[in-house]
Short mmCIF file of C-alpha atoms and ligand atoms in Angstrom, two decimals:
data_model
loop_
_atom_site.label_atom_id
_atom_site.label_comp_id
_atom_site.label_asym_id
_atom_site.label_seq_id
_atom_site.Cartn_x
_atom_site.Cartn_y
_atom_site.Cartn_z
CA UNK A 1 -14.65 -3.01 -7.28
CA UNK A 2 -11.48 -1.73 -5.56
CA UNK A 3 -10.06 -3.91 -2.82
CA UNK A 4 -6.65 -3.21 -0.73
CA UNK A 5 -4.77 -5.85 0.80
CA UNK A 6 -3.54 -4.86 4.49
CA UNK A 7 -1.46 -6.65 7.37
CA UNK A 8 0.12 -5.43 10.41
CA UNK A 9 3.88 -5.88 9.53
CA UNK A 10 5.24 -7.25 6.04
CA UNK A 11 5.63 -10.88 5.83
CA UNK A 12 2.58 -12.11 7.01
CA UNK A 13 1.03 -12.95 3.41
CA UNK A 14 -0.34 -9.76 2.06
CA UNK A 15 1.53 -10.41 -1.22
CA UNK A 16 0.74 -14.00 -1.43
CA UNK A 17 -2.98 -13.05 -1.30
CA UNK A 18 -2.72 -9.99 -3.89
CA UNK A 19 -0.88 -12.04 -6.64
CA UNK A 20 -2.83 -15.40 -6.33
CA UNK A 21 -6.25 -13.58 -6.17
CA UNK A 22 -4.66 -11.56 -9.56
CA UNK A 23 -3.72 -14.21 -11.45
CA UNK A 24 -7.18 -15.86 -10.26
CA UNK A 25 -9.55 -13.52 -12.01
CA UNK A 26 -10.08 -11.60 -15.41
CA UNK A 27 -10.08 -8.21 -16.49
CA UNK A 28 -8.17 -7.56 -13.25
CA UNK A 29 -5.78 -4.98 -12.47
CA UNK A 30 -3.19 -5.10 -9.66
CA UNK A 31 -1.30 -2.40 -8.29
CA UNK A 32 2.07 -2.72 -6.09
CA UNK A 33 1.41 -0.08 -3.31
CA UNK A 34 3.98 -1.21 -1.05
CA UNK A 35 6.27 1.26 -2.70
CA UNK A 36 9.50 0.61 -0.06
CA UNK A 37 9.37 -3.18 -1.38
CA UNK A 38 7.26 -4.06 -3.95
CA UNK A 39 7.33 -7.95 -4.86
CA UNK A 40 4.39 -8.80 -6.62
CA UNK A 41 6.28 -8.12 -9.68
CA UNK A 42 8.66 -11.38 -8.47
CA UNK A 43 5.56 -13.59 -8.76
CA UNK A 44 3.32 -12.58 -11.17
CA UNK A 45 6.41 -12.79 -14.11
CA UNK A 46 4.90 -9.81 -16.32
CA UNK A 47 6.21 -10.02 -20.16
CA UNK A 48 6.72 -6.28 -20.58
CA UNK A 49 8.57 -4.55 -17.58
CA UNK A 50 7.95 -1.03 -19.11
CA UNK A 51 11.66 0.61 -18.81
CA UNK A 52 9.68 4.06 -19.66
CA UNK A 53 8.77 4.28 -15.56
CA UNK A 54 7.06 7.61 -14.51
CA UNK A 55 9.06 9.83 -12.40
CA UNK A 56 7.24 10.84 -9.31
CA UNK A 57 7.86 14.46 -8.59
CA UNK A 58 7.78 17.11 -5.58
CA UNK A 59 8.98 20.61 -5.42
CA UNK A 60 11.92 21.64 -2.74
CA UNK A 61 12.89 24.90 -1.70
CA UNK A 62 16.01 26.29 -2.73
CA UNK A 63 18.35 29.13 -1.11
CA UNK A 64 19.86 31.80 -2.95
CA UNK A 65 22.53 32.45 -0.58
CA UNK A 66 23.00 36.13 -2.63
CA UNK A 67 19.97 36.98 -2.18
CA UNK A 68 19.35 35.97 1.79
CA UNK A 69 19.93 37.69 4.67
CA UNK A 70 19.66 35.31 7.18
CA UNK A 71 16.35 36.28 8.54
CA UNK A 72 15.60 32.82 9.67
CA UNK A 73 11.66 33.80 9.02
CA UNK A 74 11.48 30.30 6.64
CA UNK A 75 13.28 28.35 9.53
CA UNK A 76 10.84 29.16 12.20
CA UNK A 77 8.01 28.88 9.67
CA UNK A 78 8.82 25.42 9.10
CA UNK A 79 7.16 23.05 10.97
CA UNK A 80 8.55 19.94 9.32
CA UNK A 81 12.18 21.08 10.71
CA UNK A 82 13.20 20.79 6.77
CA UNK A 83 15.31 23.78 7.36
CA UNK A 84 17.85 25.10 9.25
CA UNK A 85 20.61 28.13 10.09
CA UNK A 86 23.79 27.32 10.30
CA UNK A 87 26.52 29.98 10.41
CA UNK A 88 23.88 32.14 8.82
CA UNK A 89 23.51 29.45 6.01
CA UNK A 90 19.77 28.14 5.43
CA UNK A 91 19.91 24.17 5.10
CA UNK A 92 17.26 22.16 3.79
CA UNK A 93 16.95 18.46 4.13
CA UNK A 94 14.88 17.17 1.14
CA UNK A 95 14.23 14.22 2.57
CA UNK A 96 11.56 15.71 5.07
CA UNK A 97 10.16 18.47 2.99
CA UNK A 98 6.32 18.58 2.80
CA UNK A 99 6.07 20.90 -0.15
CA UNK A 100 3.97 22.71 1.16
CA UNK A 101 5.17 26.08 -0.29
CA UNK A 102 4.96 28.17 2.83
CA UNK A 103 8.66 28.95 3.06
CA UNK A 104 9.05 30.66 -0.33
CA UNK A 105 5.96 32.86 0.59
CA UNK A 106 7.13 33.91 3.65
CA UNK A 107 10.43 34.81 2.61
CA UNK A 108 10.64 38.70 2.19
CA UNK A 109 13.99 38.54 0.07
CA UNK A 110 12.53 36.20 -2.97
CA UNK A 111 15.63 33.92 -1.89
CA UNK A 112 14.03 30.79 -2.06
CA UNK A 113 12.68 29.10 -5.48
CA UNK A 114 11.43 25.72 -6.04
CA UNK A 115 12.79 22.42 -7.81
CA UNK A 116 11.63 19.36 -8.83
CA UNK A 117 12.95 16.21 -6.88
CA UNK A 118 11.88 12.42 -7.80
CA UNK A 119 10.71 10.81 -5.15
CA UNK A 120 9.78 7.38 -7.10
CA UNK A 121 9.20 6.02 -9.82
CA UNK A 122 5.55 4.25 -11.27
CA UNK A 123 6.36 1.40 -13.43
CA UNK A 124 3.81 -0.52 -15.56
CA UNK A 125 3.31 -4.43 -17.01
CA UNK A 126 1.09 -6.55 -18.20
CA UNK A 127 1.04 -10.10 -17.57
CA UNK A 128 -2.23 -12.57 -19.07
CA UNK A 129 -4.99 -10.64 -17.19
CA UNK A 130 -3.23 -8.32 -15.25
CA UNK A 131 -2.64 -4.93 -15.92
CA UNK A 132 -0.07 -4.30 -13.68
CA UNK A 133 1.55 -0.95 -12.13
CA UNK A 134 4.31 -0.79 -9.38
CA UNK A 135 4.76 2.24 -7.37
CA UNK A 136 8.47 2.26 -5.93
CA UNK A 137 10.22 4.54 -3.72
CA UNK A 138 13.48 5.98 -4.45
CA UNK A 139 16.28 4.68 -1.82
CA UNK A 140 16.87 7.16 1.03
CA UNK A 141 13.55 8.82 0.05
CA UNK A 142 10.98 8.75 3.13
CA UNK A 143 7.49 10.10 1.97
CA UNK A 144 5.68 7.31 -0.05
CA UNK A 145 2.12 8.81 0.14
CA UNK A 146 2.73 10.62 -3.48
CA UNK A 147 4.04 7.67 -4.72
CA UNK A 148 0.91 6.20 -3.84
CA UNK A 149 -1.51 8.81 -4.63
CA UNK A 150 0.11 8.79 -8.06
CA UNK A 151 -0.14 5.03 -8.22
CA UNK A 152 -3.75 5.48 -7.61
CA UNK A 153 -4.43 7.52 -10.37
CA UNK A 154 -3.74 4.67 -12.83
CA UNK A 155 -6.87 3.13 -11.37
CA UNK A 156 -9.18 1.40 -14.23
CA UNK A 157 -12.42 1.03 -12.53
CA UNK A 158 -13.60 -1.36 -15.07
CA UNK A 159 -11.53 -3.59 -14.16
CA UNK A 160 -11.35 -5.62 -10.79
CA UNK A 161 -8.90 -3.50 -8.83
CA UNK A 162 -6.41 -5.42 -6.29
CA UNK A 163 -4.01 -2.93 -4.02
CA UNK A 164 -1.36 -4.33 -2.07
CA UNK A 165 -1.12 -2.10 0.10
CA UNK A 166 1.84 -1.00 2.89
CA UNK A 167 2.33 -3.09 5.80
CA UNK A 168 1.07 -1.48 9.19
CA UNK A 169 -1.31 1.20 9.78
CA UNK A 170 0.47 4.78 9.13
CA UNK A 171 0.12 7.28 6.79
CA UNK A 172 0.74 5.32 3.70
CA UNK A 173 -1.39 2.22 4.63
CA UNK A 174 -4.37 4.83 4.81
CA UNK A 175 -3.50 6.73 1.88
CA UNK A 176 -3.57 3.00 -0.36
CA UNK A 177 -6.65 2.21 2.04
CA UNK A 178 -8.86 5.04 0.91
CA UNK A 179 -11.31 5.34 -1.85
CA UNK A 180 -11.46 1.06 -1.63
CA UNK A 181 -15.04 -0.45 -1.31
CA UNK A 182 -13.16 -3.24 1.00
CA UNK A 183 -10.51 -4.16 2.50
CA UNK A 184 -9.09 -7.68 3.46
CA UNK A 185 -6.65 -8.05 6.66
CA UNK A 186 -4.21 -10.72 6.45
CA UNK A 187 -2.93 -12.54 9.52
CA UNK A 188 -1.70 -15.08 10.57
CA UNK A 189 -2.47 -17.46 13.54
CA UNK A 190 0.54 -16.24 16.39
CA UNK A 191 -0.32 -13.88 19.79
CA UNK A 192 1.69 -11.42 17.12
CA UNK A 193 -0.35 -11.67 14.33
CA UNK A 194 -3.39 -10.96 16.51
CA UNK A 195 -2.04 -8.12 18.24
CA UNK A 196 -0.50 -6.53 14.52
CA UNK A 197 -4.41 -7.53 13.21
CA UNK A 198 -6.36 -5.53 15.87
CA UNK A 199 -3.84 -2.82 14.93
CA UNK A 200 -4.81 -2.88 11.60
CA UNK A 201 -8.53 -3.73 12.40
CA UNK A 202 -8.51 0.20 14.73
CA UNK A 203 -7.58 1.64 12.05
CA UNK A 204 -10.02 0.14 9.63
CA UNK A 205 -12.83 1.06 11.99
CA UNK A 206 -11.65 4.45 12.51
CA UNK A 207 -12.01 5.29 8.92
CA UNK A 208 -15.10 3.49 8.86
CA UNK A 209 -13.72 1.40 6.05
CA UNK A 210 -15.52 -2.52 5.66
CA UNK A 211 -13.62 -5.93 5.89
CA UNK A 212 -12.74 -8.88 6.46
CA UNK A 213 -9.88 -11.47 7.33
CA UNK A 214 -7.62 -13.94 5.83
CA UNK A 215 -5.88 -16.14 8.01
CA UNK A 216 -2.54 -17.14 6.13
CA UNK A 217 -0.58 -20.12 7.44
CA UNK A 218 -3.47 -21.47 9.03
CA UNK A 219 -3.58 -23.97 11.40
CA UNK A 220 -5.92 -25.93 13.17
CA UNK A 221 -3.86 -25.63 16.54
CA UNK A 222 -3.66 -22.16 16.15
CA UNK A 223 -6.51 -20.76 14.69
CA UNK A 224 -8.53 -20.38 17.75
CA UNK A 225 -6.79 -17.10 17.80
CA UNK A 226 -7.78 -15.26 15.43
CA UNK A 227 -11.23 -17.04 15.09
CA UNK A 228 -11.75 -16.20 19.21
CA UNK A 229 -11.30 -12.24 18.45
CA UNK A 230 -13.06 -12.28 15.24
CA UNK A 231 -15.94 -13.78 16.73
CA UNK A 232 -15.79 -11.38 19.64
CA UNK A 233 -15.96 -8.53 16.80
CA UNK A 234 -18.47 -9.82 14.91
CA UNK A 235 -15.62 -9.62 11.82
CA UNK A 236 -16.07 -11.90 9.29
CA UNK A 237 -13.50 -14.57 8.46
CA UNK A 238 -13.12 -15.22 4.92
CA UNK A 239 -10.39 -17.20 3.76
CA UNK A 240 -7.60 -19.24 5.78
CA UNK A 241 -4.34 -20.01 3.63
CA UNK A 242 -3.09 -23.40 4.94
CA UNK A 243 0.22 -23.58 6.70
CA UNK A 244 1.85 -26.04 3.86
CA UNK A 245 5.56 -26.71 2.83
CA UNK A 246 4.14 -26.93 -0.88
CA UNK A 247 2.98 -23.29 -0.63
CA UNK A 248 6.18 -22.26 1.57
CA UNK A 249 8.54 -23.73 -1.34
CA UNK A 250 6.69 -22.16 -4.00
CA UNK A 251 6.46 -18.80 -2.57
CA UNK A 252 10.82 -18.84 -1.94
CA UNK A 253 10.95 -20.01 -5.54
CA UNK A 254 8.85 -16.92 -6.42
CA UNK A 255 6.34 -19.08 -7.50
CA UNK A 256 2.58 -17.78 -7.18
CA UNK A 257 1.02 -20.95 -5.31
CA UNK A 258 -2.90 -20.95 -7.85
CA UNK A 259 0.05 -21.66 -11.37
CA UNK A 260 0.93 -24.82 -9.21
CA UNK A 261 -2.26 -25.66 -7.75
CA UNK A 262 -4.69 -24.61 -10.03
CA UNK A 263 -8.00 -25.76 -7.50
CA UNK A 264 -6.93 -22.77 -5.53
CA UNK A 265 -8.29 -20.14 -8.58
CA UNK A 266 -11.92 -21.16 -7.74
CA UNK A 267 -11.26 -20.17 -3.69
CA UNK A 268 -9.78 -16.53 -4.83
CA UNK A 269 -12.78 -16.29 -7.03
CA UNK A 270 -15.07 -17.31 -4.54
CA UNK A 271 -13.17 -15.07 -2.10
CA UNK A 272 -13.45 -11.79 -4.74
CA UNK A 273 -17.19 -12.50 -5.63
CA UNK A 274 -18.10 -12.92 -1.61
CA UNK A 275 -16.73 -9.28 -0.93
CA UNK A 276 -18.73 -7.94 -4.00
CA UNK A 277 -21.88 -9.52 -2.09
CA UNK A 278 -20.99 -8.37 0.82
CA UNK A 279 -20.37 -4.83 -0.79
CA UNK A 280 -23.54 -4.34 -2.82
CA UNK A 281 -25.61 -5.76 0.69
CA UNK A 282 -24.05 -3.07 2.55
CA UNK A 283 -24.92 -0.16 -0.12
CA UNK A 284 -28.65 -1.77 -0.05
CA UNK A 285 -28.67 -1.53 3.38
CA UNK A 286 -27.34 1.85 3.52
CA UNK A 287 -29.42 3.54 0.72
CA UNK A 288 -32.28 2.16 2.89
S1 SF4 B 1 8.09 23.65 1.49
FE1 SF4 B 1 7.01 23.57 3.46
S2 SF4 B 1 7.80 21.72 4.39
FE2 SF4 B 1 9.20 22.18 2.76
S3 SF4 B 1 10.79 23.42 3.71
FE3 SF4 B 1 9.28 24.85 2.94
S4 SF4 B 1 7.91 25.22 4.67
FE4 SF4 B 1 9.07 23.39 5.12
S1 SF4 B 2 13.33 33.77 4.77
FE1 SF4 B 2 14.56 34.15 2.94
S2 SF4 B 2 16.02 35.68 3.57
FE2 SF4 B 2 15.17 34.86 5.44
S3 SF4 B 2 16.58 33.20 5.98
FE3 SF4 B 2 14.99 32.29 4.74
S4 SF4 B 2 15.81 32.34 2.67
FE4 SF4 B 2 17.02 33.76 3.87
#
């Protein structure tokens, strides 16, 4: 069972779910997906931080400037704007590349080759149960899909698979999204966190990808929010995470809250063997 852990914007309690729910189950593997700032590491404490970490690699163009005439036939073929003439110089800004190859091809002078750039890095840990991996992005980098892709293909699918995955609902949030049997949205109970949840919830629907919510900080004041629109939607609600200083002062200790409060592992179990229910119901249904 694969599950990915979404919310509108970071902060809202994505990682609190994804390492409490991890250190709440066996055989369970967690991956850190939220490769511009991954966390989890922070609170799950893992004994081995593997220093070995796996380069993540894409291929660049590069100019010979002997061999090119300043045709400008890459520049206009480029339709990331990764390159550029200037004083009949081709530029390229890494940074934006696709690697898609196109501009070597269409060069008629051979001028351009390809190199290898790291864009992250994949590290890996294991702490008790979890087998733990960590995608990261290099600083200044700005495409995180491979990171994640790569991430992905550490997958164990014997084991209970937990992604945190990238706040918000662009390219990278889909890319950790996909391939998941479920996905949980976390919110939390403000006119913001409903507005960033029905972001996330579009998206879900549009890649007709099942779920359900957790309501983090919850409280009874507030909850009519979220409860209101899920009811509406006919989405199901299936945790709330109670607005409580003990939970607030473990979590800025870096302090998973279920090694404190150890009544809370049963809930995340619960939680994990509810979507499995809920997942082998809907493949019933659908096989029908
Ligand atoms: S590899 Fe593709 S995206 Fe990158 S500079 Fe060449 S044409 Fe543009
Ligand atoms: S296509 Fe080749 S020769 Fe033409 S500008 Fe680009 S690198 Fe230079």
């Amino acid at each position: 069972m694969k599950i990915s852990i979404l919310s509108g914007k970071g902060g809202t309690g994505k990682t609190t779910l994804a390492v409490n729910m991890a250190l709440s189950l066996k055989n369970v593997q967690l991956l850190d997906a939220d490769v511009e700032e991954p966390d989890d590491y922070i609170f799950i404490s893992p004994d081995i931080f593997d220093t070995e970490a796996e380069s993540v690699l894409r291929l660049i163009p590069e100019v010979d400037d002997d061999l090119c005439t300043a045709c400008k036939k890459c520049v206009d073929f480029c339709e990331y704007n990764t390159l550029a003439m200037m004083l009949d110089q081709v530029l390229v800004f890494p940074e934006i590349c696709h690697s898609c190859g196109g501009c070597k091809i269409v060069c008629p002078e051979n001028a351009i080759t390809e190199i290898e750039r790291e864009l992250g890095k994949i590290y890996h840990a294991v702490s008790g149960e979890i087998d733990f991996w960590q995608g990261e992005l290099n600083t200044g980098e700005e495409k995180s899909v491979p990171v994640i892709e790569k991430l992905k293909t550490k997958i164990d699918t014997d084991k209970k698979v937990i992604i945190d995955s990238p706040p918000g609902t662009t390219c990278p949030s889909v890319e950790a999204v996909a391939d998941t049997d479920y996905s949980i949205v976390v919110t939390e109970p403000t006119p913001f966190g409903l507005h960033d949840m029905d972001m996330v919830i579009e998206m879900l629907q549009e890649i007709q990808q099942p779920f359900g919510v957790v309501i983090n900080r919850s409280d009874e004041n507030s909850d009519h929010l979220i409860e209101n629109y899920c009811s509406e939607n006919d989405i199901n609600i299936l945790l709330k995470i109670p607005f409580s200083r003990e939970i607030a002062e473990l979590y800025s200790d870096g302090t998973a809250f279920v090694k404190k409060m150890g009544s809370w592992k049963s809930k995340f179990q619960l939680l994990y063997y509810d979507i499995v229910r809920e997942v082998n119901n809907n493949e019933k249904n659908n096989s029908n």
